[in-house]
């Protein structure tokens, strides 16, 4: 009896949180379909009285958005790839090897992750300008990596630690070199961890705002989160709100798709069956 | 095929802990050698040093006449079966078995043929397409063995391969491993803490204690001629009974009366104030069941029986006795090392199941004093041991080629 009542409470609580979290999203979608000229009507409605695609047409015909989308995709993918590859080796070393300074390295990584980005913006701005990488892809990828790597290393070393030592030793006895054991046994086993890390890193880079707005000035390297703040409506007299919402919906879609596509990979513990369970 | 020779092998860890201490052991080509001992005795460390997963602090490890101390595991051409199998969960059974061949870039036809051969031998043919997660414990164990067989390795190394299986399956797999080894005739080193496996599987058994080799010999030699208290207590179930004794004028005083054995193995010891006497449970018998001819040969005494356990084919009786402080302390230490918890000083005697002796009664027991073992109370050495004694069937059921 108690259990039933408790589980009903959990359901109600969960639903409340879900509504709380989804409401802004729904509001965003709804706004993106409203007519930009009339959405501030006298009698506001939650859902549009007339569904229109004009906002989407506006954002996709705007060079600011399309180039920002291209920049976002490019920068996020490159930063993610680099971060995952580097973090994979670093995490393996941290999980498997013993060397002096390991603790220090780990705590430094954590410290960097904790470091307030805002404090870095000024110096980076000056440095990037003198180095000539201000307003370029590489100028964003480097700081993105700096902040994404600690996260990647920490998540991945946790995954590597879960892989039983014996797997690697068995591979070595079977005739594998250290590299073969890593590539043919450890990496496939760590795949869920690699995917999880890759997705987390991608989100981080995709959503990054502060650096993107501070270290770019033109369409060359400006990413979507930064570009959104520069949005204007179709005309000077039109509110850009609905168009910004349409752009937001567009950049939210890849995130949702990624999670849906990989959630099973993330969840699946691939190590099941490796050892007696 | 290769013989494995260890010369003064030492393993000392960074923190100074000495896991293996000066072990020298010769394992002949094709021999089945068991390494046995309580947990923490260094047997697994020794095995891992053979295969190369553990560095050797000092000493020489020779495989097939070649010193391999500095060789990487993959250059030693040995196959190992791990305690938890260590199967690759992302590969099918076929690919798991084929893994060593794939690493060697063997041609596809050869891989297919060898894997199928191994699978047939281990009755895994219908499971080749499945993944380890979907197999039972016994099947996983066989896949791990398949991966070892397919290599045509110089030697097989087993690290407590059956400890994760339930008792029934363990018995089956035990015979399977013995059959496989005999059929392939490959040198095998097998680590276990289970003395049933140790007694039944190997040609020879090496008993380790705290990293020191205690005795190497056939199951018979270990059981009948143990080198010291430790081996005597470790081999045999229920374990050997140890009681204090005193030798004066060729007569041995035991807690159950004084006896005067006449055989040379005992009389050569001479007089001693304190010795530890070893009696296997089966050395005792219910006096009423001893044949009349044997009665006078042995010694008879009366005891209070504490508890009896009737097992159908045997009857165990527990008999408490008083022992001096010094002996109690040493026996307590020994028992702690052997992971046993029997703290009180008591005899365990195995009697004929037809015996009418029951719990809480007085009983007349009989034993033959000529069979007892006498151990030095200080060092634990077996004073009655004949190290050269061999047994007729030592090499028969073990299958060693004697030619």
XYZ file of C-alpha atoms in Angstrom:
680
model
C 0.000 0.000 0.000
C 2.759 2.344 1.088
C 4.795 1.390 -1.944
C 1.916 2.152 -4.276
C 1.334 5.558 -2.760
C 5.045 6.311 -2.857
C 5.334 5.357 -6.500
C 2.346 7.585 -7.341
C 4.152 10.453 -5.629
C 7.241 9.774 -7.681
C 5.189 9.813 -10.888
C 3.495 13.094 -9.988
C 6.794 14.651 -8.984
C 8.435 13.470 -12.176
C 5.636 14.867 -14.307
C 5.866 18.238 -12.556
C 9.588 18.451 -13.223
C 9.028 17.399 -16.822
C 6.441 20.161 -17.385
C 8.721 22.655 -15.657
C 11.592 21.726 -17.949
C 9.610 21.375 -21.138
C 7.545 24.535 -20.830
C 10.256 26.931 -22.123
C 10.968 24.528 -24.969
C 7.310 24.371 -25.949
C 7.059 28.142 -25.665
C 10.074 28.430 -27.968
C 8.562 26.113 -30.575
C 5.215 27.854 -30.372
C 6.760 31.306 -30.776
C 8.810 30.177 -33.753
C 5.614 29.401 -35.652
C 3.889 32.693 -34.845
C 3.531 35.541 -37.322
C 6.367 38.001 -36.527
C 4.084 41.010 -37.132
C 1.191 40.001 -34.942
C 2.609 37.757 -32.243
C 2.260 40.516 -29.669
C -1.538 40.524 -29.940
C -4.031 41.982 -27.501
C -5.268 38.548 -26.559
C -2.171 36.404 -26.166
C -2.488 32.685 -26.843
C -0.021 29.977 -26.003
C -0.248 28.313 -29.401
C -0.183 30.429 -32.588
C -3.590 31.386 -33.949
C -2.089 31.025 -37.395
C 0.901 28.643 -37.999
C 3.467 30.208 -40.356
C 6.897 29.166 -41.684
C 8.057 32.714 -42.339
C 10.434 32.778 -39.381
C 12.271 29.736 -40.668
C 12.441 31.285 -44.119
C 13.873 34.422 -42.524
C 16.622 32.701 -40.602
C 17.687 30.428 -43.451
C 17.856 33.315 -45.908
C 19.992 35.277 -43.470
C 23.728 34.847 -44.091
C 24.368 35.542 -40.429
C 22.550 32.394 -39.442
C 23.606 30.048 -42.209
C 27.274 30.854 -41.818
C 26.908 30.623 -38.049
C 25.344 27.210 -38.442
C 28.236 26.119 -40.631
C 30.728 27.500 -38.112
C 28.973 25.839 -35.215
C 28.908 22.450 -36.880
C 32.499 22.689 -38.043
C 33.987 23.983 -34.835
C 32.012 21.637 -32.583
C 32.845 18.545 -34.640
C 36.556 19.306 -34.909
C 36.839 20.239 -31.229
C 34.933 17.100 -30.210
C 37.028 14.815 -32.378
C 40.308 16.251 -31.150
C 39.167 16.277 -27.562
C 37.962 12.660 -27.651
C 41.131 11.365 -29.293
C 43.448 13.228 -26.949
C 41.326 12.414 -23.912
C 41.280 8.724 -24.858
C 45.050 8.435 -24.620
C 45.257 10.643 -21.549
C 42.488 8.751 -19.771
C 44.099 5.414 -20.601
C 47.351 6.564 -19.092
C 45.579 7.838 -16.000
C 43.528 4.676 -15.554
C 46.265 2.148 -16.271
C 49.687 3.517 -15.634
C 51.479 4.734 -12.588
C 53.746 7.694 -13.017
C 54.854 10.566 -10.815
C 52.639 13.620 -10.990
C 49.491 11.727 -11.935
C 47.479 13.124 -9.030
C 48.761 16.615 -9.803
C 47.770 16.269 -13.453
C 44.271 15.154 -12.558
C 43.717 17.934 -10.071
C 45.058 20.466 -12.557
C 42.570 19.205 -15.119
C 39.813 19.629 -12.591
C 41.046 23.097 -11.675
C 40.966 24.166 -15.324
C 37.435 22.870 -15.635
C 36.465 24.924 -12.596
C 38.239 28.070 -13.783
C 35.862 30.943 -14.550
C 35.912 31.461 -18.306
C 35.043 35.143 -17.972
C 38.412 35.800 -16.382
C 40.142 34.428 -19.477
C 38.212 36.360 -22.072
C 40.222 39.577 -21.846
C 43.722 38.053 -22.061
C 42.613 35.647 -24.768
C 41.185 38.506 -26.801
C 44.522 40.327 -26.733
C 46.587 37.211 -27.317
C 44.459 35.974 -30.183
C 44.650 39.360 -31.874
C 48.423 39.491 -31.730
C 48.657 35.848 -32.819
C 46.333 36.575 -35.714
C 43.838 33.879 -34.850
C 41.144 36.250 -33.607
C 37.850 35.549 -35.382
C 38.985 32.209 -36.845
C 37.842 28.600 -36.331
C 41.117 27.636 -34.751
C 40.795 30.569 -32.370
C 37.621 29.042 -30.998
C 38.663 25.412 -31.182
C 41.655 25.941 -28.901
C 39.765 27.451 -25.937
C 36.918 25.002 -26.504
C 39.416 22.166 -26.213
C 40.883 23.644 -23.064
C 37.583 23.503 -21.297
C 36.255 20.310 -22.921
C 39.371 18.194 -22.346
C 39.228 18.006 -18.533
C 35.618 16.901 -18.750
C 36.464 14.295 -21.395
C 39.462 12.995 -19.490
C 37.536 12.619 -16.261
C 34.575 10.829 -17.840
C 36.694 8.569 -19.969
C 39.151 7.565 -17.291
C 36.159 6.513 -15.199
C 35.077 4.256 -18.069
C 38.554 2.873 -18.606
C 38.851 2.019 -14.944
C 35.789 -0.199 -15.206
C 37.380 -2.398 -17.852
C 38.955 -5.356 -16.074
C 42.722 -5.472 -16.235
C 42.534 -9.098 -17.262
C 41.070 -8.182 -20.648
C 44.237 -6.410 -21.573
C 46.504 -9.004 -20.045
C 44.631 -11.731 -21.892
C 45.195 -9.848 -25.140
C 48.874 -9.476 -24.366
C 49.240 -13.179 -23.645
C 47.322 -13.896 -26.838
C 50.095 -12.127 -28.701
C 48.954 -8.508 -28.918
C 51.264 -5.535 -28.678
C 50.263 -2.795 -26.255
C 48.805 -0.819 -29.158
C 46.884 -3.806 -30.529
C 45.478 -4.553 -27.095
C 44.392 -0.943 -26.786
C 42.806 -0.715 -30.207
C 41.225 -4.170 -30.491
C 40.126 -4.760 -26.909
C 40.142 -1.632 -24.771
C 38.661 0.840 -27.243
C 35.754 -1.407 -28.319
C 35.005 -2.077 -24.690
C 35.199 1.593 -23.842
C 32.972 2.525 -26.806
C 29.998 3.530 -24.618
C 32.331 5.761 -22.667
C 33.794 7.231 -25.834
C 30.306 7.946 -27.184
C 29.138 9.486 -23.949
C 32.202 11.675 -23.775
C 31.922 12.666 -27.418
C 28.295 13.698 -26.991
C 28.947 15.636 -23.798
C 31.874 17.414 -25.414
C 29.872 18.156 -28.529
C 27.090 19.727 -26.442
C 29.601 21.778 -24.552
C 31.131 23.163 -27.735
C 27.767 23.550 -29.438
C 26.320 25.606 -26.580
C 29.447 27.601 -25.773
C 28.508 31.302 -25.791
C 30.929 33.493 -23.872
C 34.085 32.696 -25.849
C 32.196 32.583 -29.121
C 30.896 36.102 -28.699
C 34.141 37.530 -27.361
C 36.593 36.027 -29.808
C 34.660 36.590 -33.051
C 33.622 39.688 -34.875
C 32.280 38.560 -38.251
C 30.484 35.677 -39.931
C 33.863 33.968 -40.438
C 33.840 32.146 -37.147
C 30.773 33.272 -35.224
C 28.809 30.285 -33.922
C 25.034 30.053 -33.563
C 24.723 30.962 -29.862
C 26.714 34.106 -30.525
C 24.972 34.895 -33.795
C 21.545 34.682 -32.178
C 22.288 37.757 -30.118
C 22.979 39.728 -33.298
C 19.676 38.835 -34.869
C 17.385 41.499 -36.181
C 13.984 40.973 -37.700
C 13.216 41.055 -41.420
C 12.961 44.813 -41.148
C 14.134 47.334 -38.659
C 10.648 47.704 -37.261
C 9.990 44.045 -36.773
C 10.736 42.266 -33.523
C 13.402 39.572 -34.042
C 12.005 37.418 -31.236
C 10.136 34.917 -33.433
C 13.088 34.570 -35.793
C 15.446 33.982 -32.867
C 13.095 31.300 -31.618
C 13.063 29.651 -35.031
C 16.875 29.681 -35.040
C 16.904 28.242 -31.542
C 14.634 25.424 -32.632
C 16.966 24.695 -35.540
C 20.022 24.440 -33.283
C 18.184 22.385 -30.693
C 17.221 19.723 -33.215
C 20.728 18.208 -33.667
C 21.119 17.952 -29.904
C 17.824 16.112 -29.516
C 18.600 13.864 -32.488
C 22.035 12.989 -31.121
C 20.638 12.000 -27.750
C 17.872 9.924 -29.319
C 20.285 8.205 -31.688
C 22.912 7.341 -29.130
C 21.009 6.911 -25.911
C 21.093 3.124 -26.237
C 24.803 3.147 -26.897
C 25.325 5.357 -23.905
C 23.232 3.173 -21.651
C 24.412 -0.219 -22.872
C 27.094 -1.544 -20.592
C 29.184 -3.286 -23.184
C 31.304 -5.003 -20.599
C 28.443 -7.324 -19.675
C 29.686 -10.883 -20.093
C 33.368 -10.068 -20.092
C 33.827 -11.577 -16.714
C 31.697 -13.760 -14.557
C 28.730 -11.612 -13.602
C 56.223 -28.061 -26.355
C 58.656 -26.841 -23.813
C 59.999 -27.474 -20.371
C 59.848 -24.669 -17.839
C 62.756 -24.193 -15.461
C 62.767 -21.732 -12.601
C 65.994 -20.930 -10.808
C 65.905 -18.990 -7.545
C 62.924 -16.913 -8.611
C 62.238 -13.948 -6.320
C 59.444 -11.416 -6.511
C 59.699 -8.366 -4.298
C 57.174 -5.573 -4.644
C 57.972 -1.873 -4.400
C 56.796 -1.763 -0.793
C 59.288 -4.471 0.137
C 56.730 -7.272 0.338
C 58.301 -10.500 -0.817
C 55.607 -12.456 -2.640
C 57.826 -15.218 -3.999
C 61.006 -16.185 -2.233
C 63.743 -18.159 -3.938
C 61.629 -20.704 -5.757
C 63.364 -23.260 -7.948
C 61.214 -25.656 -9.876
C 61.648 -27.842 -12.943
C 58.603 -28.622 -15.009
C 59.252 -31.292 -17.595
C 58.025 -31.138 -21.164
C 54.431 -32.333 -21.227
C 54.101 -32.412 -17.476
C 51.013 -31.235 -15.606
C 52.244 -29.218 -12.627
C 49.965 -27.885 -9.920
C 50.836 -24.869 -7.807
C 48.833 -24.989 -4.613
C 48.677 -23.120 -1.341
C 46.433 -20.910 0.748
C 45.525 -17.461 -0.551
C 48.429 -15.047 -0.565
C 51.082 -17.756 -0.822
C 52.453 -16.389 -4.100
C 51.207 -19.115 -6.419
C 49.398 -16.728 -8.768
C 52.337 -14.338 -8.749
C 54.612 -17.199 -9.756
C 52.279 -18.123 -12.607
C 52.113 -14.535 -13.772
C 55.897 -14.390 -13.776
C 55.980 -17.444 -16.039
C 53.616 -15.805 -18.508
C 55.305 -12.410 -18.239
C 52.583 -10.296 -16.683
C 54.709 -9.752 -13.599
C 58.345 -8.666 -13.559
C 60.872 -11.030 -12.025
C 62.950 -9.367 -9.307
C 65.750 -11.896 -9.526
C 66.372 -15.433 -10.696
C 66.115 -17.142 -14.073
C 62.952 -18.172 -15.866
C 63.748 -20.570 -18.689
C 61.183 -21.804 -21.166
C 62.386 -24.380 -23.670
C 65.961 -23.631 -22.653
C 65.670 -19.909 -23.370
C 65.836 -17.273 -20.658
C 62.633 -15.270 -20.907
C 62.935 -12.845 -17.975
C 62.933 -9.813 -20.232
C 60.561 -11.105 -22.904
C 57.104 -9.562 -23.325
C 54.155 -11.929 -22.806
C 53.443 -12.081 -26.522
C 56.945 -13.306 -27.272
C 56.713 -16.264 -24.885
C 54.121 -18.225 -26.851
C 52.216 -19.350 -23.773
C 48.455 -19.593 -23.391
C 46.697 -18.589 -20.222
C 43.212 -19.197 -18.861
C 42.228 -16.516 -16.367
C 40.162 -16.977 -13.239
C 37.372 -14.767 -14.577
C 37.900 -16.057 -18.155
C 38.664 -12.568 -19.583
C 36.681 -13.198 -22.751
C 36.298 -10.321 -25.172
C 32.626 -9.341 -24.793
C 32.453 -7.456 -28.077
C 33.478 -10.501 -30.109
C 31.568 -13.667 -30.911
C 32.721 -17.010 -29.542
C 34.309 -17.750 -32.920
C 36.239 -14.472 -32.921
C 37.195 -14.906 -29.276
C 38.825 -18.228 -30.053
C 40.285 -16.882 -33.284
C 41.716 -13.765 -31.619
C 45.304 -15.025 -31.169
C 45.344 -16.238 -34.788
C 43.983 -12.926 -36.048
C 46.744 -11.076 -34.239
C 49.225 -13.304 -35.995
C 47.477 -12.526 -39.307
C 46.904 -16.217 -40.008
C 45.149 -16.959 -43.328
C 41.351 -17.161 -43.102
C 41.218 -20.843 -44.072
C 43.636 -21.773 -41.306
C 41.717 -19.708 -38.749
C 38.461 -21.359 -39.753
C 39.917 -24.851 -39.583
C 41.685 -24.419 -36.247
C 38.759 -22.690 -34.533
C 36.363 -25.372 -35.738
C 38.720 -28.070 -34.501
C 38.970 -26.482 -31.068
C 35.227 -25.848 -30.920
C 34.508 -29.460 -31.759
C 36.863 -30.679 -29.074
C 35.192 -28.457 -26.494
C 31.635 -28.999 -27.813
C 31.196 -25.351 -28.631
C 30.330 -25.740 -32.313
C 26.702 -24.637 -31.979
C 27.652 -21.597 -29.901
C 30.270 -20.130 -32.248
C 28.009 -17.265 -33.332
C 26.992 -16.210 -29.840
C 28.509 -13.630 -27.584
C 30.103 -14.408 -24.205
C 27.333 -12.543 -22.349
C 24.828 -15.151 -23.539
C 26.826 -18.169 -22.409
C 26.699 -20.086 -19.166
C 29.676 -20.167 -16.830
C 30.824 -23.567 -18.059
C 30.571 -22.513 -21.675
C 32.576 -19.354 -21.012
C 35.178 -21.474 -19.330
C 35.375 -23.681 -22.420
C 35.696 -20.667 -24.717
C 38.630 -19.483 -22.624
C 40.168 -22.924 -23.028
C 39.474 -22.832 -26.756
C 41.394 -19.605 -27.025
C 44.324 -21.346 -25.351
C 44.187 -24.515 -27.465
C 43.969 -22.773 -30.814
C 47.333 -21.137 -30.267
C 49.368 -24.332 -30.340
C 51.205 -22.667 -27.472
C 54.304 -24.066 -25.791
C 52.532 -24.343 -22.454
C 49.140 -23.796 -20.866
C 48.814 -21.753 -17.731
C 45.657 -21.907 -15.658
C 44.933 -19.413 -12.878
C 42.263 -20.949 -10.639
C 40.091 -21.601 -13.672
C 37.306 -23.430 -11.866
C 36.830 -21.289 -8.797
C 33.921 -19.393 -10.339
C 31.900 -22.504 -11.190
C 29.446 -24.334 -9.009
C 30.510 -27.597 -7.446
C 28.931 -29.937 -9.998
C 30.262 -28.106 -13.016
C 33.650 -27.896 -11.378
C 33.852 -31.676 -11.279
C 32.950 -31.939 -14.964
C 35.376 -29.262 -16.056
C 38.107 -30.847 -13.983
C 37.927 -34.056 -15.925
C 37.638 -32.091 -19.133
C 40.849 -30.196 -18.424
C 42.627 -33.435 -17.509
C 41.393 -35.084 -20.725
C 42.411 -32.125 -22.852
C 45.863 -31.966 -21.337
C 46.459 -35.658 -21.815
C 45.276 -35.524 -25.401
C 47.410 -32.536 -26.351
C 50.369 -33.463 -24.151
C 51.170 -29.812 -23.583
C 53.186 -28.646 -20.581
C 50.672 -27.228 -18.127
C 50.953 -25.169 -14.967
C 47.768 -24.982 -12.966
C 47.207 -22.739 -9.962
C 44.558 -23.661 -7.432
C 43.777 -23.432 -3.757
C 41.417 -26.381 -4.008
C 43.140 -29.539 -2.859
C 40.755 -31.831 -4.716
C 41.869 -30.245 -7.967
C 45.455 -30.393 -6.826
C 45.294 -34.080 -5.883
C 43.412 -35.295 -8.949
C 44.689 -33.214 -11.844
C 48.413 -33.029 -11.822
C 51.404 -35.206 -12.349
C 53.154 -33.327 -9.590
C 52.121 -30.775 -7.022
C 54.166 -27.868 -5.710
C 53.009 -26.572 -2.325
C 53.771 -22.946 -1.559
C 53.557 -21.093 1.719
C 54.305 -17.379 2.055
C 56.234 -17.441 -1.198
C 58.431 -20.344 -0.195
C 58.262 -23.701 -1.910
C 57.498 -26.334 0.726
C 57.458 -29.569 -1.201
C 57.163 -30.841 -4.749
C 55.920 -34.303 -5.433
C 53.114 -36.558 -6.551
C 49.815 -36.515 -4.714
C 50.841 -39.742 -2.981
C 54.147 -38.364 -1.828
C 52.499 -35.248 -0.431
C 49.851 -37.247 1.348
C 51.984 -40.069 2.699
C 55.320 -38.312 3.140
C 54.636 -34.634 3.819
C 57.793 -32.591 4.286
C 56.502 -30.560 7.212
C 53.539 -29.615 9.356
C 52.232 -27.169 6.774
C 52.048 -29.659 3.907
C 50.682 -32.308 6.223
C 47.923 -29.968 7.364
C 47.172 -28.598 3.933
C 46.832 -31.837 2.013
C 43.993 -34.104 3.066
C 40.419 -33.517 4.139
C 39.530 -33.621 6.965
C 43.047 -32.470 7.795
C 45.669 -34.423 9.656
C 45.370 -34.352 13.465
C 48.293 -32.846 15.318
C 48.847 -33.776 18.952
C 51.747 -33.089 21.287
C 54.051 -35.942 22.288
C 57.265 -36.777 24.089
C 59.824 -39.393 23.141
C 61.653 -40.987 26.051
C 63.569 -44.256 25.938
C 62.132 -45.051 22.525
C 58.610 -44.796 23.853
C 56.296 -42.077 22.656
C 53.972 -40.436 25.135
C 50.779 -39.236 23.502
C 47.680 -37.682 25.076
C 46.044 -41.117 24.714
C 48.682 -43.313 26.223
C 52.234 -44.356 25.659
C 53.191 -46.427 22.646
C 56.422 -48.054 21.567
C 56.712 -48.201 17.793
C 59.504 -50.378 16.531
C 59.875 -49.357 12.875
C 63.107 -47.667 11.931
C 61.497 -44.499 10.607
C 60.354 -43.627 14.120
C 63.067 -45.138 16.312
C 65.839 -43.268 14.465
C 64.544 -39.940 15.817
C 65.854 -40.546 19.304
C 64.562 -38.972 22.490
C 62.928 -35.575 22.424
C 61.067 -33.578 25.020
C 58.441 -32.156 22.735
C 57.344 -33.316 19.295
C 54.156 -32.936 17.345
C 52.565 -36.188 16.245
C 50.497 -36.367 13.079
C 47.617 -38.769 12.615
C 45.432 -38.890 9.538
C 41.765 -39.268 10.555
C 41.661 -42.682 8.910
C 44.550 -43.996 11.035
C 42.004 -44.461 13.818
C 39.363 -47.138 14.005
C 36.557 -48.217 16.258
C 38.173 -50.959 18.385
C 35.148 -53.230 18.125
C 35.484 -53.237 14.325
C 39.216 -53.951 14.184
C 39.952 -57.501 13.017
C 41.171 -59.670 15.882
C 44.571 -60.200 14.245
C 45.324 -56.492 14.103
C 44.133 -55.593 17.605
C 47.333 -56.508 19.403
C 49.475 -54.698 16.810
C 47.918 -51.359 17.609
C 47.204 -49.236 20.622
C 43.761 -48.967 22.164
C 42.469 -46.104 24.276
C 39.178 -44.806 25.641
C 37.896 -41.297 24.936
C 34.823 -39.111 25.292
C 33.292 -38.532 21.885
C 31.994 -34.993 21.553
C 30.154 -35.047 18.233
C 29.772 -37.576 15.431
C 28.889 -36.998 11.795
C 27.612 -39.920 9.764
C 28.157 -39.386 6.026
C 27.041 -42.763 4.695
C 30.441 -43.916 3.498
C 32.243 -42.673 6.576
C 31.707 -41.633 10.166
C 33.574 -38.656 11.576
C 33.956 -38.447 15.337
C 35.301 -35.391 17.166
C 37.334 -36.051 20.303
C 38.522 -33.148 22.477
C 41.822 -33.461 24.341
C 44.022 -31.301 26.570
C 47.263 -29.922 25.167
C 50.070 -27.870 26.684
C 49.991 -24.120 26.034
C 53.050 -24.103 23.756
C 51.634 -26.674 21.377
C 48.209 -25.040 21.319
C 49.804 -21.785 20.269
C 51.768 -23.309 17.415
C 48.840 -25.302 16.153
C 46.634 -22.216 16.330
C 49.112 -20.343 14.174
C 49.250 -23.167 11.683
C 45.492 -23.313 11.460
C 45.252 -19.577 10.853
C 47.641 -19.982 7.956
C 45.635 -22.823 6.537
C 42.494 -20.676 6.676
C 40.821 -23.100 9.014
C 38.900 -21.950 12.028
C 39.161 -24.964 14.226
C 40.470 -23.326 17.356
C 39.892 -26.026 19.960
C 42.259 -28.926 20.335
C 40.351 -31.915 19.137
C 40.895 -35.061 17.149
C 38.922 -35.768 14.020
C 38.735 -39.481 13.417
C 37.245 -41.195 10.392
C 35.648 -44.477 11.347
C 33.908 -47.279 9.552
C 30.279 -46.186 8.949
C 29.156 -49.407 10.610
C 30.572 -48.165 13.922
C 28.037 -47.777 16.755
C 29.892 -44.852 18.345
C 27.548 -41.899 18.863
C 27.810 -38.304 20.108
C 28.339 -37.815 23.836
C 29.393 -41.360 24.608
C 32.603 -43.034 25.654
C 34.322 -44.928 22.869
C 37.217 -47.315 22.503
C 39.453 -46.282 19.626
C 42.379 -48.083 18.071
C 45.347 -46.884 16.053
C 48.508 -48.343 14.599
C 51.471 -46.371 16.060
C 53.766 -47.392 13.200
C 51.842 -45.152 10.792
C 52.097 -41.901 12.704
C 54.155 -38.941 11.572
C 56.482 -37.159 13.980
C 57.215 -33.462 13.491
C 59.818 -31.262 15.116
C 57.890 -28.940 17.436
C 60.091 -25.938 16.706
C 60.716 -26.147 12.958
C 57.723 -28.195 11.883
C 59.920 -30.552 9.833
C 58.688 -34.090 9.376
C 61.177 -36.321 11.200
C 59.688 -39.544 9.862
C 59.705 -38.571 6.212
C 61.291 -40.724 3.553
C 61.838 -38.193 0.756
C 62.763 -40.838 -1.774
C 59.723 -43.010 -1.335
C 57.898 -43.476 -4.619
C 54.523 -44.985 -5.245
C 53.646 -47.553 -7.859
C 50.939 -45.584 -9.562
C 52.518 -42.136 -9.287
C 52.888 -41.792 -13.007
C 50.139 -44.085 -14.168
C 46.977 -42.059 -13.872
C 48.827 -38.838 -14.369
C 49.883 -39.953 -17.817
C 53.458 -38.788 -17.788
C 55.503 -40.325 -20.526
C 58.298 -42.100 -18.728
C 60.283 -43.108 -21.761
